[in-house]
XYZ file of C-alpha atoms in Angstrom:
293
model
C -13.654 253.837 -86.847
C -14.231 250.369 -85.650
C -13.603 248.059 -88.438
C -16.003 245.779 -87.368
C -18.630 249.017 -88.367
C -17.152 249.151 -91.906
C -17.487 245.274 -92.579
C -21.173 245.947 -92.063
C -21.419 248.643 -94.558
C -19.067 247.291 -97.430
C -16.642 244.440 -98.354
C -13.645 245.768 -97.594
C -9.711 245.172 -98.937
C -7.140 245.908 -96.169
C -3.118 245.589 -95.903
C -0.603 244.383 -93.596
C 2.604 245.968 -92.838
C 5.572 245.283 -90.623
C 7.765 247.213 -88.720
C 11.556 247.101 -89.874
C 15.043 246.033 -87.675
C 16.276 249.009 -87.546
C 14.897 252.811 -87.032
C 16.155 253.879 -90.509
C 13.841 251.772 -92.008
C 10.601 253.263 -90.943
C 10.600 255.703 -93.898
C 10.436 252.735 -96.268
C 7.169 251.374 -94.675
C 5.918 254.715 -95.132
C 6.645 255.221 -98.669
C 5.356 251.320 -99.235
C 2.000 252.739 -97.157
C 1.493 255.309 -99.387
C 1.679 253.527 -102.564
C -0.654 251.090 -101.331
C -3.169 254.007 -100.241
C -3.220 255.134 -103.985
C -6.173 252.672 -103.705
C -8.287 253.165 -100.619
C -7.381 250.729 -98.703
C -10.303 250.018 -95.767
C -7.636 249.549 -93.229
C -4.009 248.660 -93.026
C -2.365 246.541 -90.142
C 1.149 246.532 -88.564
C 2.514 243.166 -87.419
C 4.500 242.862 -84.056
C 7.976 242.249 -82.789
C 8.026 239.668 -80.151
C 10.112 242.480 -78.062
C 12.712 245.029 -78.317
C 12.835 248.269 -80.948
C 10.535 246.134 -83.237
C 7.915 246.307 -80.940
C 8.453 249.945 -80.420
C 8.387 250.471 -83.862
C 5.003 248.774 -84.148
C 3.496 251.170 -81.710
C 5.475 254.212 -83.518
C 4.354 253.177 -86.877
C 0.700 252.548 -85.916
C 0.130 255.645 -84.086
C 1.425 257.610 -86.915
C -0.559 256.274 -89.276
C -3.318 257.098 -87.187
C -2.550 260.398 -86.051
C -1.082 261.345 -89.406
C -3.116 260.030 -92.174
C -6.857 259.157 -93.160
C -6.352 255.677 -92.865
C -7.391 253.254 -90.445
C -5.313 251.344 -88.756
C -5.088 248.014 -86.757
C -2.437 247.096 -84.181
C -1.223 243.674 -83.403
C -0.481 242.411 -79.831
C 1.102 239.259 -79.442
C 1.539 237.193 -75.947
C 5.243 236.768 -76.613
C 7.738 238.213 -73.826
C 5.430 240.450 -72.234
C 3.605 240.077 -68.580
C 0.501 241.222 -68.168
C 1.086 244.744 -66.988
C 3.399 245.220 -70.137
C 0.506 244.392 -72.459
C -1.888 246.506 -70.894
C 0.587 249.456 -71.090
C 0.623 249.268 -74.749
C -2.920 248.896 -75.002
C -2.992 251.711 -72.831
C -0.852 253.791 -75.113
C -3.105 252.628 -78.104
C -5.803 253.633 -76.494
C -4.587 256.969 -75.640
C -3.391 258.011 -79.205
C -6.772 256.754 -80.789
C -6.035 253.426 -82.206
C -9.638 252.054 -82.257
C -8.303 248.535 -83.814
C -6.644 245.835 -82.202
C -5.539 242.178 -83.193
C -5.127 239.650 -80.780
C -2.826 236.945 -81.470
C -0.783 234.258 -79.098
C 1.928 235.126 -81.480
C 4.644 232.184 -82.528
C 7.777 231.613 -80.232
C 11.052 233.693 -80.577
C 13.565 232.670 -82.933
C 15.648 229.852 -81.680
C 12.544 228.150 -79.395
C 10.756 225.375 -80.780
C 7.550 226.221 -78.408
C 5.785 228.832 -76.922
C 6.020 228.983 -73.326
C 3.934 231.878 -71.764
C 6.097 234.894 -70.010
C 6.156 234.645 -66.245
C 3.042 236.621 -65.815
C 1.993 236.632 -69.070
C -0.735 235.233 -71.404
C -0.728 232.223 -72.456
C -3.435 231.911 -75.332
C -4.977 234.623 -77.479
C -8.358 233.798 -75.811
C -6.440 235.112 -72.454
C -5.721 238.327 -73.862
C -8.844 238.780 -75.691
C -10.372 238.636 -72.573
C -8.036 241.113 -70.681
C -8.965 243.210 -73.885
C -12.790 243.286 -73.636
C -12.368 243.199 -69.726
C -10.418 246.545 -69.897
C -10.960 248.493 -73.385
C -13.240 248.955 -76.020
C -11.090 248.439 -78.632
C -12.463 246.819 -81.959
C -11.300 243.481 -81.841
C -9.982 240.600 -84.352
C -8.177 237.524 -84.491
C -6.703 234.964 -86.706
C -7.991 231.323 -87.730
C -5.892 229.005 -89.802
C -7.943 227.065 -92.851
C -5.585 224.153 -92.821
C -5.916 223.807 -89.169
C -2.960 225.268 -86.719
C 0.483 223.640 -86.664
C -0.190 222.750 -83.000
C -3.856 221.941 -83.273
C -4.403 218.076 -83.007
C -7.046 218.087 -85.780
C -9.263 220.674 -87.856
C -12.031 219.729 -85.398
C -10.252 221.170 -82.476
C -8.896 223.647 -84.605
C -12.142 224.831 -85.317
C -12.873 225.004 -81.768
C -10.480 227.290 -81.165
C -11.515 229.759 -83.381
C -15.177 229.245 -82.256
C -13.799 230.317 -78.719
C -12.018 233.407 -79.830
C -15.853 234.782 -81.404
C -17.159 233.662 -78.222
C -14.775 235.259 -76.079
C -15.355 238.697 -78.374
C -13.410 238.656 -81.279
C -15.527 240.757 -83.752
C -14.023 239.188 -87.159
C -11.165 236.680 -88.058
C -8.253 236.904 -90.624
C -7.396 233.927 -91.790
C -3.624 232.886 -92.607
C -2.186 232.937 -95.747
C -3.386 229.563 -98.164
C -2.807 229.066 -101.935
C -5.616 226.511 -102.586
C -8.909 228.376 -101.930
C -10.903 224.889 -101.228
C -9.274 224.710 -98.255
C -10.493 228.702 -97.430
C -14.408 227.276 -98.516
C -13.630 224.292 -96.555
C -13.029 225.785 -93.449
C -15.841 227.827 -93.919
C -18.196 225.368 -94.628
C -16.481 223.998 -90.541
C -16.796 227.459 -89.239
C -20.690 227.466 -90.170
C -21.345 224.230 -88.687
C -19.415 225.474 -85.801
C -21.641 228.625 -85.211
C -18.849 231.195 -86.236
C -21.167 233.989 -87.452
C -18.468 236.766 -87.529
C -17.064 237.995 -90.800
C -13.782 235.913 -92.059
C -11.320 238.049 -94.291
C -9.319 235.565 -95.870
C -5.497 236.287 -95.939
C -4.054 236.212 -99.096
C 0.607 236.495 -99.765
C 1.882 237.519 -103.195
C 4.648 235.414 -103.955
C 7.716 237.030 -103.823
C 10.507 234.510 -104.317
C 10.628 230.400 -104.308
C 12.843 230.337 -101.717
C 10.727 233.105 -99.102
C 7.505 231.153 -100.120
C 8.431 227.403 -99.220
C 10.147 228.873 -95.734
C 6.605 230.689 -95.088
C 4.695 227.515 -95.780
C 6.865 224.955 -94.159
C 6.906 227.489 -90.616
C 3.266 227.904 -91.184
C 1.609 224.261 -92.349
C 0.051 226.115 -95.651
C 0.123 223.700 -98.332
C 1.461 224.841 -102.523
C -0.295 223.289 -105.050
C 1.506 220.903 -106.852
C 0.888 222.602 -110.396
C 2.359 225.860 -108.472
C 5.386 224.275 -106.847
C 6.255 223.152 -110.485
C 5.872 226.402 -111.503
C 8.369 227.311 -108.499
C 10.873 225.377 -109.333
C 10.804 226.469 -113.004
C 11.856 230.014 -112.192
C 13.299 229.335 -109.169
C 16.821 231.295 -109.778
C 14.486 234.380 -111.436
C 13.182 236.029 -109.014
C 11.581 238.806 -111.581
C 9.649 235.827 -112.913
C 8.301 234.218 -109.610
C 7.474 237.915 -108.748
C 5.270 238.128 -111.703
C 4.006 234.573 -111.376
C 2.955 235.439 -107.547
C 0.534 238.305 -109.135
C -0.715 236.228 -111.639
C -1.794 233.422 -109.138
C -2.490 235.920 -106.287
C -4.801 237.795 -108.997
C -7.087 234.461 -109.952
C -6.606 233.507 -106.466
C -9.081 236.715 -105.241
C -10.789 236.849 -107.995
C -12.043 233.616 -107.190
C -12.418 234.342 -103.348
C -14.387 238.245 -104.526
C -17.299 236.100 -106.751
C -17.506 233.647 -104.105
C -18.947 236.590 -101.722
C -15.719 237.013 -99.091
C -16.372 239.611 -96.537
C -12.978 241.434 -97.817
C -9.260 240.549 -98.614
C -6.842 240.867 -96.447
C -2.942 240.986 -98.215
C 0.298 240.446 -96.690
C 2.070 243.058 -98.857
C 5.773 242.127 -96.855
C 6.281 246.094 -97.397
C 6.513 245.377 -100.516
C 3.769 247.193 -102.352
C 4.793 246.371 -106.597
C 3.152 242.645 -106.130
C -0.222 243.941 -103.933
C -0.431 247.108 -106.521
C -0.497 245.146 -109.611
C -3.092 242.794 -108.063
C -5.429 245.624 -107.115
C -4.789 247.088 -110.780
C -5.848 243.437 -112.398
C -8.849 243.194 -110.344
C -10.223 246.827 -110.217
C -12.463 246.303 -107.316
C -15.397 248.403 -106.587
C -13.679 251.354 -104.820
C -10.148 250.265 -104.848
C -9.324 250.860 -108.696
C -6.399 252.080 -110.552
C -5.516 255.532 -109.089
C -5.680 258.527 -112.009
């Protein structure tokens, strides 16, 4: 099913996976899958390599999900180290097994280069390959949008541009990326309105996991941590147990907050690791998602 069909008929909670290193980790992602599906998850994502067995993996995982389970699943595609023909072929092979979901991102540049420079051949912009998308499939379609503005974006007003021109261009409903201040998540929606962005906006919520992961994340992505929560960070930051259970805790208010507010969904970056997401979904009980029997 498109997904775009089930934001009209509910508000929906959805997952995002990632494919491991190495082949003898797929099982893992499986067994972190099905815990999470214990509570109906709407859909599940799986994130993409920027080339190599990852990327194969990707495809594996998301086609077996699909063919395999009830779920529904949506792939990522990323411009990184690809041409043109290459992405098509895997959109062609997503196509063919019955993926119905697709999101289109630029993607970040490969470890080791500071910026993205498009493939020879390639895309280089997620609006480029959410046109070769609509142009050539009829794949449901969604992309991301950033509430403190992109890393490379000059200014939220451009920034907000941006995403504008990915809903123009046919992107049927954004995710956002991860944030731990949800006035900057009402903020940007109070841009995207003024903007004309009448698509559905899922914002992206990560359970912290450890200080350490969580200050990487945020300094790579431009997210900002509270300073009340980056005390709290460096309070426990040699126990991890502790910042694990602190990261539900704040994840937990955090969508509770975003759910009364009237979000179109939630969208959690579970890192394959389901315990954090679990206990959240547990806390919260949301319609249809509660605590399995």
């Amino acid at each position: 099913m498109k997904i775009r069909k089930i934001l009209r008929e509910k508000r929906t909670v959805s997952c995002e996976f990632f494919p491991p290193r190495e082949e003898d980790g797929i099982p893992g992602v499986f067994r972190a899958i099905d815990r999470i599906s214990a509570f109906n998850p709407d859909f599940i994502s799986v994130t993409y390599g920027a080339g190599g067995s990852t990327r194969d993996f990707t495809e594996r995982i998301t086609m077996q999900v699909k063919q395999e389970t009830d779920l529904e699943v949506m792939a990522h595609l990323t411009c990184v180290a690809q041409t043109r023909d290459e992405v098509h072929s895997v959109l062609d092979r997503l196509d063919q097994a019955g993926v119905e979901n697709v999101i289109a991102l630029r993607g970040d540049p490969p470890r080791g280069q500071e910026n993205f420079v498009a493939t020879e051949g390639g895309f280089g912009h997620a609006t480029e390959l959410i046109d070769h998308i609509r142009a050539n499939f009829d794949f449901g379609l969604a992309a991301a949008c950033y509430p403190e503005g992109h890393t490379e974006s000059p200014d939220l007003d451009s920034d907000i541009r941006f995403a504008r021109e990915k809903v123009d261009r046919g992107a049927d409903f954004l995710i956002t990326q991860l944030f731990y201040d949800n006035r900057y998540f009402f903020e940007f929606m109070e841009r995207a309105h003024r903007a004309g962005i009448n698509v559905p906006v899922i914002p992206g919520v990560l359970p912290i996991l450890n200080t350490a992961q969580i200050r990487r994340f945020t300094s790579l992505c431009g997210a900002t941590i509270p300073q009340e929560l980056d005390n709290k960070l460096d309070r426990f930051a040699e126990d991890d147990n502790a910042v694990r259970d602190l990261g539900v805790e704040y994840a937990s208010k955090q969508v509770e907050e975003l759910w009364e507010n009237g979000v179109p969904g939630v969208h959690f970056y579970v890192l394959n690791r389901s315990y954090s997401v679990s206990r959240i979904l547990a806390n919260l009980d949301l319609p249809g998602h509660s605590v399995p029997d």
